[in-house]
Every structure is written in C-alpha cells, then in structure tokens.
C-alpha cells in the first residue's frame, strides 16, 4: 500500500508554560459553595494521572484546529478536575470546550503517563449530564437510537423523501434500499450457527449491505451466520454523552439477545467495543469481523480489482478495535488493487456531533476530502457507519464498507 498523507499543523510538545493551566482554571469563577452531591473520586483519580506534559497536543485534532489550551486533552482534564472537585463553576464556555472533544482517543495512544482518556471522557460527560439536559437535537438522536424499531421505518421514509428534501434537511445520505439476501438466512439463534451478526441502531438499515457481505465472506470460508432478534443499539453514543443508565439498559438487552450465541460480529467499528463490554460475563464474545476473516483468509480467494481505492481508518478501528492490520492484510489479498491510505486523522463525525454541530464537524472532514479528491481513487472505504455517513455526505466518490468491497471481489 502506498500512503497519501495530509499535511497537518503540529503543536508544541512542551510542558505547560507557567500559569497556562492556572489561567485556564481562572476562565470560570471558583465555586467553593458548590452543592454538588459528593466528590466524583473515580473521575479525579483518572484525571490525576495526567502530568500535563503536553505530548498529546500534536495528536489532538481540536487543539490543532483551535490552538486553544482549553481545546486540548490536558486542558479538558484540568476543567474536569476543577468541576469534579467543586473548585470551578460550570459555564457555557467550559461546557463548549468539553463538548467539542471528538472522543478520538489519539491523545491516549500518545500519553506516556497512561491516562485512560476514554474512561475519563465518559466519566466527565456523566458529570455534565447530572446538571444539564441534552439539547433537543441530542435528545432526539439518543431517543431514536435507543429504539431501533422506531428508527428503521423513519429512515425508510427519509430514504424515499431524500431526493426532494432541501440540503439543510438532509443531514445524512439516503439509506440503501432493502436488499434480499441471495440465499435464505435464519432470523434467530440456531445451534448450528457459528457467528451472530449485530445490527445496532442506525447501522441496521445503513449497514445491511455490509452484513450481507460479511455473511457471504464467512459462507465462503464455511462459517454460517445468523441475526438474532431482540437486538438494540450498542449504547456507545449514550455512554459518550454521559447517559450511563440508558447505556447500561441497552447493554443488558444485547446480552440477552445474544445469550445463545458464541461469536458476535459488529460491522461498525464504533459499535464493536461497546458490544464486547456488554457481552462480558456471558457465553458470547465479540470479535472484530476483519480479525475473524484474516484468520480464515486461506479459505478465501479474490479476483483482481485493477483499480485504486482510498482507505479511511476510523478512530475506533485504530485505537480501540485494533483491526487495522487485519483489514490491510485482507485488502492486500486482492490482486492488482492499489490502496491509498489517507491520513489517520479524525473525520469529525464523533458519534452524533456531525448532527448536533454539523458546521464544526465539516471542518475536520475537509482535509480528508481534499486528500481523497487528489488521490485518484474511485471509491472510499471506511469501516465505521458514522464516518461513512459523515464522509459520504460530501465525498466526490462513493463511500463504502470494506466488507462490501471484499465480498464483491470473491472468486
């Protein structure tokens, strides 16, 4: 594979200047009389691991975008520490800085002190959730995601109306038309099935072609698939928004849905980790589809592609699922395929931020689209449904799941 990297501005990898973080803390008034119920010691323990070295700065997309210490990981950690301890009072400004975090966890990969920023983000957002309501748009997205049976018909209506809607009412590409599988598949758990497929919420209609493709690939390797009923959203977007109660309830629903399963695969990289956590302690376990396919790759043969595609690596695939090497190995098995690897920067989708703050999200997408436009690729591949929707809304070429591309080139 060759690399088509985007040039990016680099931040300073230096310790905080004297008074820098103190000035950040002074941006909001002290709150010694806070009546917050107790100290969230778990959040403070996570925050105290940060040594404020600044090595995260060149890796943080929001700091690179704004050049504002409050938009950096160590700046946000300072804010969360102040809010959790009651030494700072929340304001619209502090909430905006915390809300802007994309959750890409690039800082976590670069941190020499081992700060578990992913856990810190969830804990911090939960603290915010206790004192403020979500915006109407955020509430609507969360409410629908937790009810896939309601969401699916609404997205079906959206698909039919999409061509006639004005641009401001088309936050997402049109969902694909329903496609009947080439051969009948079971609709519930079966003792003979080896792999169960996870549908999720928005992924249920948008990732249907990817699930059919995964079923075809596994079938070629002699592995059967089923889609158990009773599934719901993985709960990742709720957890990242601080709604831990709903995330826990959804996890319990999926644990029940896959109670008779062995291996479970999610086609969306953003769902894989949340699904794995929900299945802990149950007989079923989650496995990344690319890791699974790479293990059975000797059973798969691919025909030549004779084309160039661009590969986008979602943050979750890079830093949580760890399936980048497996995906690249699978694509390398397709003869005469030229793959251009785009800069592994966050696309800005960030769960629901592409819907709740579309203007800001588009700013993070632009460099990737510019690199794609100059790459000469005729297709963009991305393994996360949110990234594909965000990129697909403005991409000059079709944006597809790698599983679809792999299945199309099976011999």
C-alpha positions as MATLAB code, in Angstrom:
seq = 'XXXXXXXXXXXXXXXXXXXXXXXXXXXXXXXXXXXXXXXXXXXXXXXXXXXXXXXXXXXXXXXXXXXXXXXXXXXXXXXXXXXXXXXXXXXXXXXXXXXXXXXXXXXXXXXXXXXXXXXXXXXXXXXXXXXXXXXXXXXXXXXXXXXXXXXXXXXXXXXXXXXXXXXXXXXXXXXXXXXXXXXXXXXXXXXXXXXXXXXXXXXXXXXXXXXXXXXXXXXXXXXXXXXXXXXXXXXXXXXXXXXXXXXXXXXXXXXXXXXXXXXXXXXXXXXXXXXXXXXXXXXXXXXXXXXXXXXXXXXXXXXXXXXXXXXXXXXXXXXXXXXXXXXXXXXXXXXXXXXXXXXXXXXXXXXXXXXXXXXXXXXXXXXXXXXXXXXXXXXXXXXXXXXXXXXXXXXXXXXXXXXXXXXXXXX';
ca = [
       0.000    0.000    0.000;
       1.225    3.464   -0.646;
       0.455    6.379    1.616;
      -1.240    9.624    0.659;
      -0.709   11.640    3.810;
      -2.282   15.010    4.530;
      -0.001   17.715    5.880;
      -1.105   18.856    9.338;
      -0.070   21.657   11.617;
       1.963   20.384   14.529;
       1.565   21.609   18.089;
       4.320   22.169   20.607;
       5.301   19.079   22.599;
       6.298   21.013   25.679;
       5.201   21.207   29.309;
       2.605   23.774   30.242;
       4.013   27.267   30.411;
       3.939   28.801   33.913;
       0.437   29.943   34.645;
      -1.051   28.438   31.462;
      -3.292   25.927   33.198;
      -3.861   28.340   36.065;
      -5.153   30.852   33.529;
      -7.382   28.158   32.115;
      -8.787   27.488   35.562;
      -9.464   31.201   36.030;
     -11.643   31.203   32.904;
     -14.513   30.195   35.177;
     -15.257   31.501   38.641;
     -14.301   29.449   41.707;
     -17.230   27.669   43.243;
     -16.398   26.958   46.920;
     -20.056   26.772   47.833;
     -20.899   24.089   45.306;
     -23.693   21.823   46.471;
     -22.787   19.019   44.091;
     -23.534   15.718   45.835;
     -20.102   14.394   46.840;
     -16.734   14.268   45.076;
     -16.623   12.015   41.998;
     -13.443   10.346   43.240;
     -13.290    7.980   40.266;
     -13.050   10.889   37.836;
     -10.485   12.663   39.994;
      -8.339    9.534   40.185;
      -8.357    9.252   36.400;
      -7.591   12.956   35.989;
      -4.707   12.863   38.479;
      -2.745   10.543   36.191;
      -2.222   13.468   33.786;
       1.212   15.046   34.314;
       0.438   17.921   31.908;
       3.486   17.156   29.749;
       1.843   18.304   26.515;
       2.905   15.316   24.392;
      -0.754   14.882   23.473;
      -1.051   18.294   21.816;
       0.223   17.417   18.312;
      -2.190   14.462   18.232;
      -5.356   16.292   19.338;
      -7.480   17.445   16.381;
      -9.407   20.053   18.348;
      -6.222   21.644   19.685;
      -4.759   21.672   16.169;
      -7.987   23.260   14.943;
      -8.356   25.990   17.594;
      -4.893   26.402   19.163;
      -6.633   26.895   22.483;
      -5.365   25.171   25.616;
      -8.947   24.539   26.721;
      -9.422   22.555   23.494;
      -6.533   20.229   24.363;
      -6.652   16.967   26.338;
      -4.726   18.373   29.296;
      -6.908   21.483   29.249;
     -10.076   19.423   29.354;
      -8.633   17.267   32.115;
      -7.928   20.442   34.123;
     -11.531   21.545   33.603;
     -12.956   18.174   34.597;
     -10.739   18.101   37.672;
     -11.936   21.551   38.698;
     -15.592   20.722   38.106;
     -15.386   17.356   39.867;
     -13.669   18.850   42.927;
     -16.117   21.732   43.123;
     -13.366   24.324   42.701;
     -14.793   25.543   39.393;
     -18.309   26.512   38.446;
     -19.675   25.251   35.171;
     -20.465   27.745   32.426;
     -21.435   27.754   28.784;
     -17.762   28.258   27.911;
     -16.488   25.271   29.899;
     -19.269   23.065   28.582;
     -18.465   24.059   24.993;
     -14.801   23.110   25.400;
     -15.759   19.748   26.900;
     -18.468   19.104   24.313;
     -16.040   19.761   21.445;
     -13.946   16.698   22.311;
     -14.266   14.252   19.424;
     -13.501   11.203   21.555;
     -10.896   10.062   19.019;
      -8.503    8.976   21.817;
      -5.426    9.934   19.804;
      -4.132   11.548   22.996;
      -4.479    8.257   24.856;
      -2.240    6.484   22.366;
       0.424    9.179   22.732;
       0.274    9.582   26.523;
       3.440    8.414   28.342;
       1.645    8.514   31.701;
      -1.044    6.037   30.674;
      -4.002    8.374   31.128;
      -7.158    6.400   30.314;
      -8.769    9.269   28.457;
     -11.624    7.170   27.060;
     -12.803    6.343   30.579;
     -12.220    9.918   31.684;
     -14.357   11.243   28.828;
     -17.292    9.021   29.786;
     -16.964    9.933   33.476;
     -16.712   13.639   32.675;
     -19.693   13.602   30.366;
     -21.696   11.751   33.037;
     -20.840   14.526   35.482;
     -22.060   17.105   32.971;
     -25.227   15.103   32.374;
     -26.162   15.275   36.045;
     -26.542   19.050   35.968;
     -27.837   19.847   32.472;
     -30.282   18.474   29.957;
     -29.133   17.433   26.484;
     -30.024   19.748   23.621;
     -33.280   18.922   21.793;
     -31.330   17.557   18.818;
     -29.077   15.443   21.050;
     -32.099   14.143   22.960;
     -33.907   13.191   19.739;
     -30.896   11.322   18.353;
     -30.386    9.427   21.611;
     -34.098    8.629   21.955;
     -34.348    7.222   18.426;
     -31.074    5.301   18.660;
     -32.364    3.510   21.754;
     -35.460    2.438   19.771;
     -34.232    0.821   16.523;
     -37.719   -0.484   15.704;
     -38.961    3.106   15.504;
     -35.820    4.379   13.827;
     -35.865    1.904   10.938;
     -39.237    2.966    9.441;
     -38.363    6.643    9.926;
     -35.142    6.140    7.981;
     -37.128    4.268    5.333;
     -39.364    7.329    4.971;
     -36.260    9.534    4.903;
     -34.857    7.439    2.033;
     -37.998    7.996   -0.050;
     -38.141   11.731    0.690;
     -34.389   12.351    0.427;
     -34.294   13.462   -3.250;
     -36.934   16.144   -2.629;
     -35.576   17.495    0.654;
     -33.566   20.749    0.805;
     -29.896   20.382    1.744;
     -30.447   21.634    5.310;
     -32.886   18.762    5.925;
     -30.501   16.079    4.634;
     -28.025   15.579    7.483;
     -27.287   12.035    6.292;
     -27.022   10.284    2.929;
     -30.062    8.296    1.878;
     -30.165    4.808    3.411;
     -29.659    1.970    0.922;
     -32.730    0.211   -0.405;
     -33.532   -3.058    1.313;
     -31.747   -5.947   -0.388;
     -32.930   -9.506   -0.077;
     -30.098  -11.960    0.623;
     -29.134  -14.245   -2.246;
     -29.948  -17.300   -0.110;
     -32.341  -17.507    2.841;
     -30.731  -16.847    6.226;
     -32.051  -17.789    9.649;
     -33.765  -14.997   11.538;
     -32.968  -16.201   15.027;
     -30.290  -18.037   17.005;
     -29.512  -21.524   15.777;
     -27.345  -24.192   17.376;
     -25.620  -24.729   14.001;
     -24.649  -21.067   13.574;
     -21.061  -20.076   14.264;
     -21.304  -16.275   14.041;
     -24.116  -13.925   15.036;
     -24.333  -10.526   13.334;
     -25.047   -7.324   15.238;
     -27.274   -4.728   13.557;
     -27.446   -1.876   16.063;
     -29.479    1.304   15.567;
     -28.594    3.449   12.545;
     -26.431    0.572   11.334;
     -29.465   -1.660   10.978;
     -30.528   -0.031    7.670;
     -27.255    1.656    6.656;
     -25.016   -1.367    7.284;
     -27.319   -4.007    5.848;
     -25.151   -4.350    2.684;
     -22.104   -4.792    4.918;
     -23.794   -7.533    6.965;
     -24.833   -9.338    3.772;
     -21.253   -9.020    2.535;
     -19.855  -10.415    5.803;
     -22.310  -13.306    5.600;
     -21.128  -14.069    2.076;
     -17.449  -13.910    3.050;
     -17.942  -16.170    6.053;
     -20.048  -18.565    3.988;
     -17.155  -18.845    1.525;
     -14.989  -19.878    4.473;
     -17.555  -22.451    5.610;
     -18.961  -20.420    8.513;
     -22.697  -19.910    8.942;
     -24.273  -16.670   10.202;
     -27.499  -15.633   11.892;
     -29.041  -12.353   13.056;
     -30.693  -12.948   16.448;
     -33.800  -10.950   17.234;
     -34.182   -8.624   20.206;
     -31.045   -6.603   19.475;
     -30.867   -2.893   20.185;
     -28.379   -0.026   19.986;
     -24.896   -0.803   21.373;
     -25.191    2.206   23.697;
     -21.852    3.808   22.745;
     -23.360    7.161   21.770;
     -25.342    7.255   25.036;
     -22.265    6.463   27.144;
     -20.205    9.098   25.330;
     -22.964   11.618   26.051;
     -22.967   10.722   29.749;
     -26.263    8.811   29.800;
     -24.883    5.766   31.578;
     -28.286    4.495   32.705;
     -29.516    4.096   29.130;
     -26.190    2.635   28.012;
     -26.416    0.025   30.778;
     -30.003   -0.851   29.865;
     -29.113   -1.285   26.192;
     -26.124   -3.457   27.080;
     -28.394   -5.737   29.102;
     -30.770   -6.030   26.140;
     -27.985   -7.085   23.798;
     -26.570   -9.523   26.339;
     -29.991  -11.167   26.430;
     -30.337  -11.128   22.618;
     -27.017  -12.955   22.192;
     -27.420  -15.315   25.153;
     -27.398  -18.371   22.848;
     -24.628  -17.108   20.602;
     -20.935  -17.909   20.590;
     -19.130  -15.344   18.404;
     -20.753  -11.969   17.634;
     -19.544   -9.530   14.969;
     -20.450   -5.871   14.533;
     -19.849   -4.412   11.086;
     -19.483   -0.888   12.567;
     -16.122   -0.362   14.264;
     -17.746    2.189   16.579;
     -20.065   -0.491   17.993;
     -17.513   -3.267   18.449;
     -16.040   -2.204   21.803;
     -19.391   -1.340   23.381;
     -20.761   -4.679   22.202;
     -17.757   -6.514   23.650;
     -18.259   -4.807   27.005;
     -21.952   -5.689   27.040;
     -21.170   -9.384   26.467;
     -18.646   -9.650   29.301;
     -19.623  -12.451   31.641;
     -21.898  -14.135   29.073;
     -21.178  -17.202   26.909;
     -20.954  -14.977   23.808;
     -17.923  -12.924   22.904;
     -17.484  -10.143   20.351;
     -14.863  -10.448   17.634;
     -13.915   -7.886   15.025;
     -15.028   -9.129   11.594;
     -11.689   -8.287    9.944;
      -9.739  -10.186   12.604;
     -12.046  -13.155   12.108;
     -11.770  -13.007    8.312;
      -7.985  -12.655    8.434;
      -7.847  -15.874   10.461;
      -9.806  -17.787    7.816;
      -8.249  -15.912    4.872;
      -6.600  -19.049    3.415;
     -10.120  -20.237    2.615;
     -10.847  -17.089    0.588;
      -9.768  -16.354   -2.979;
     -10.201  -12.950   -4.632;
     -10.263  -11.855   -8.252;
      -8.156   -8.894   -9.489;
      -9.544   -5.423   -8.923;
      -7.429   -3.318  -11.363;
      -8.425   -0.072   -9.655;
      -7.435    2.408   -6.964;
      -9.355    2.896   -3.736;
      -8.763    5.170   -0.754;
      -8.826    3.723    2.753;
     -10.018    5.774    5.728;
      -9.238    4.348    9.161;
     -11.865    5.279   11.786;
     -10.548    6.283   15.198;
     -12.320    3.341   16.837;
     -10.707    0.880   14.433;
      -7.248    2.339   15.048;
      -7.275    2.768   18.817;
      -9.998    0.529   20.245;
     -10.692   -2.438   17.969;
      -7.109   -2.870   16.760;
      -8.129   -4.384   13.422;
      -6.204   -2.136   11.016;
      -3.510   -4.731   10.289;
      -6.128   -7.416    9.625;
      -8.054   -5.178    7.207;
      -4.932   -4.162    5.307;
      -3.854   -7.802    5.055;
      -7.243   -8.725    3.579;
      -7.131   -5.913    1.011;
      -3.601   -6.969    0.044;
      -5.009  -10.360   -0.963;
      -6.947   -8.716   -3.814;
      -4.651   -8.787   -6.862;
      -3.904   -5.558   -8.728;
      -5.609   -3.363   -6.115;
      -3.959   -0.015   -5.410;
      -4.859    1.271   -1.929;
      -4.193    4.883   -0.938;
      -4.107    5.216    2.848;
      -5.492    8.573    3.960;
      -4.157   10.431    6.975;
      -5.422    8.627   10.102;
      -6.999   11.841   11.383;
     -10.474   12.047   12.888;
     -13.109   12.827   10.258;
     -15.156   14.853   12.754;
     -18.229   12.610   12.840;
     -17.587   11.930   16.546;
     -20.709    9.901   17.203;
     -23.526   12.426   16.877;
     -21.505   15.633   16.584;
     -21.951   15.542   12.813;
     -25.680   16.054   13.550;
     -25.541   18.258   16.640;
     -22.713   20.518   15.398;
     -22.507   19.949   11.627;
     -20.538   23.100   10.814;
     -17.692   22.262   13.165;
     -17.739   18.593   12.158;
     -17.399   19.566    8.492;
     -14.198   21.462    9.276;
     -12.463   18.271   10.407;
     -13.727   16.440    7.320;
     -12.353   18.881    4.746;
      -8.657   17.832    4.807;
      -9.623   14.193    4.295;
     -11.896   15.059    1.386;
      -9.176   17.199   -0.190;
      -6.710   14.314    0.028;
      -9.324   11.947   -1.365;
     -10.024   14.272   -4.277;
      -6.339   14.385   -5.226;
      -5.709   10.673   -4.706;
      -7.236    9.458   -7.965;
      -9.271    6.842   -6.066;
     -12.688    5.901   -7.423;
     -14.024    4.654   -4.064;
     -13.503    5.466   -0.388;
     -13.575    2.598    2.115;
     -14.343    3.110    5.828;
     -15.370    0.549    8.435;
     -17.472    2.758   10.723;
     -21.024    3.693    9.850;
     -20.835    7.173   11.388;
     -17.657    8.024    9.470;
     -19.147    6.729    6.227;
     -22.289    8.804    6.651;
     -20.316   11.941    7.507;
     -17.820   11.494    4.660;
     -20.475   10.293    2.233;
     -22.466   13.483    2.609;
     -19.694   15.415    0.838;
     -17.455   12.834   -0.847;
     -16.704   13.161   -4.586;
     -16.686    9.332   -4.863;
     -18.843    6.552   -3.374;
     -18.096    5.703    0.270;
     -18.450    2.017    1.083;
     -17.724   -0.535    3.779;
     -14.558   -2.607    3.140;
     -16.606   -5.766    3.684;
     -18.721   -4.922    0.641;
     -15.620   -4.388   -1.464;
     -14.056   -7.658   -0.303;
     -17.240   -9.641   -0.972;
     -17.586   -8.174   -4.480;
     -14.137   -9.492   -5.383;
     -14.585  -13.033   -4.134;
     -13.802  -15.561   -6.838;
];
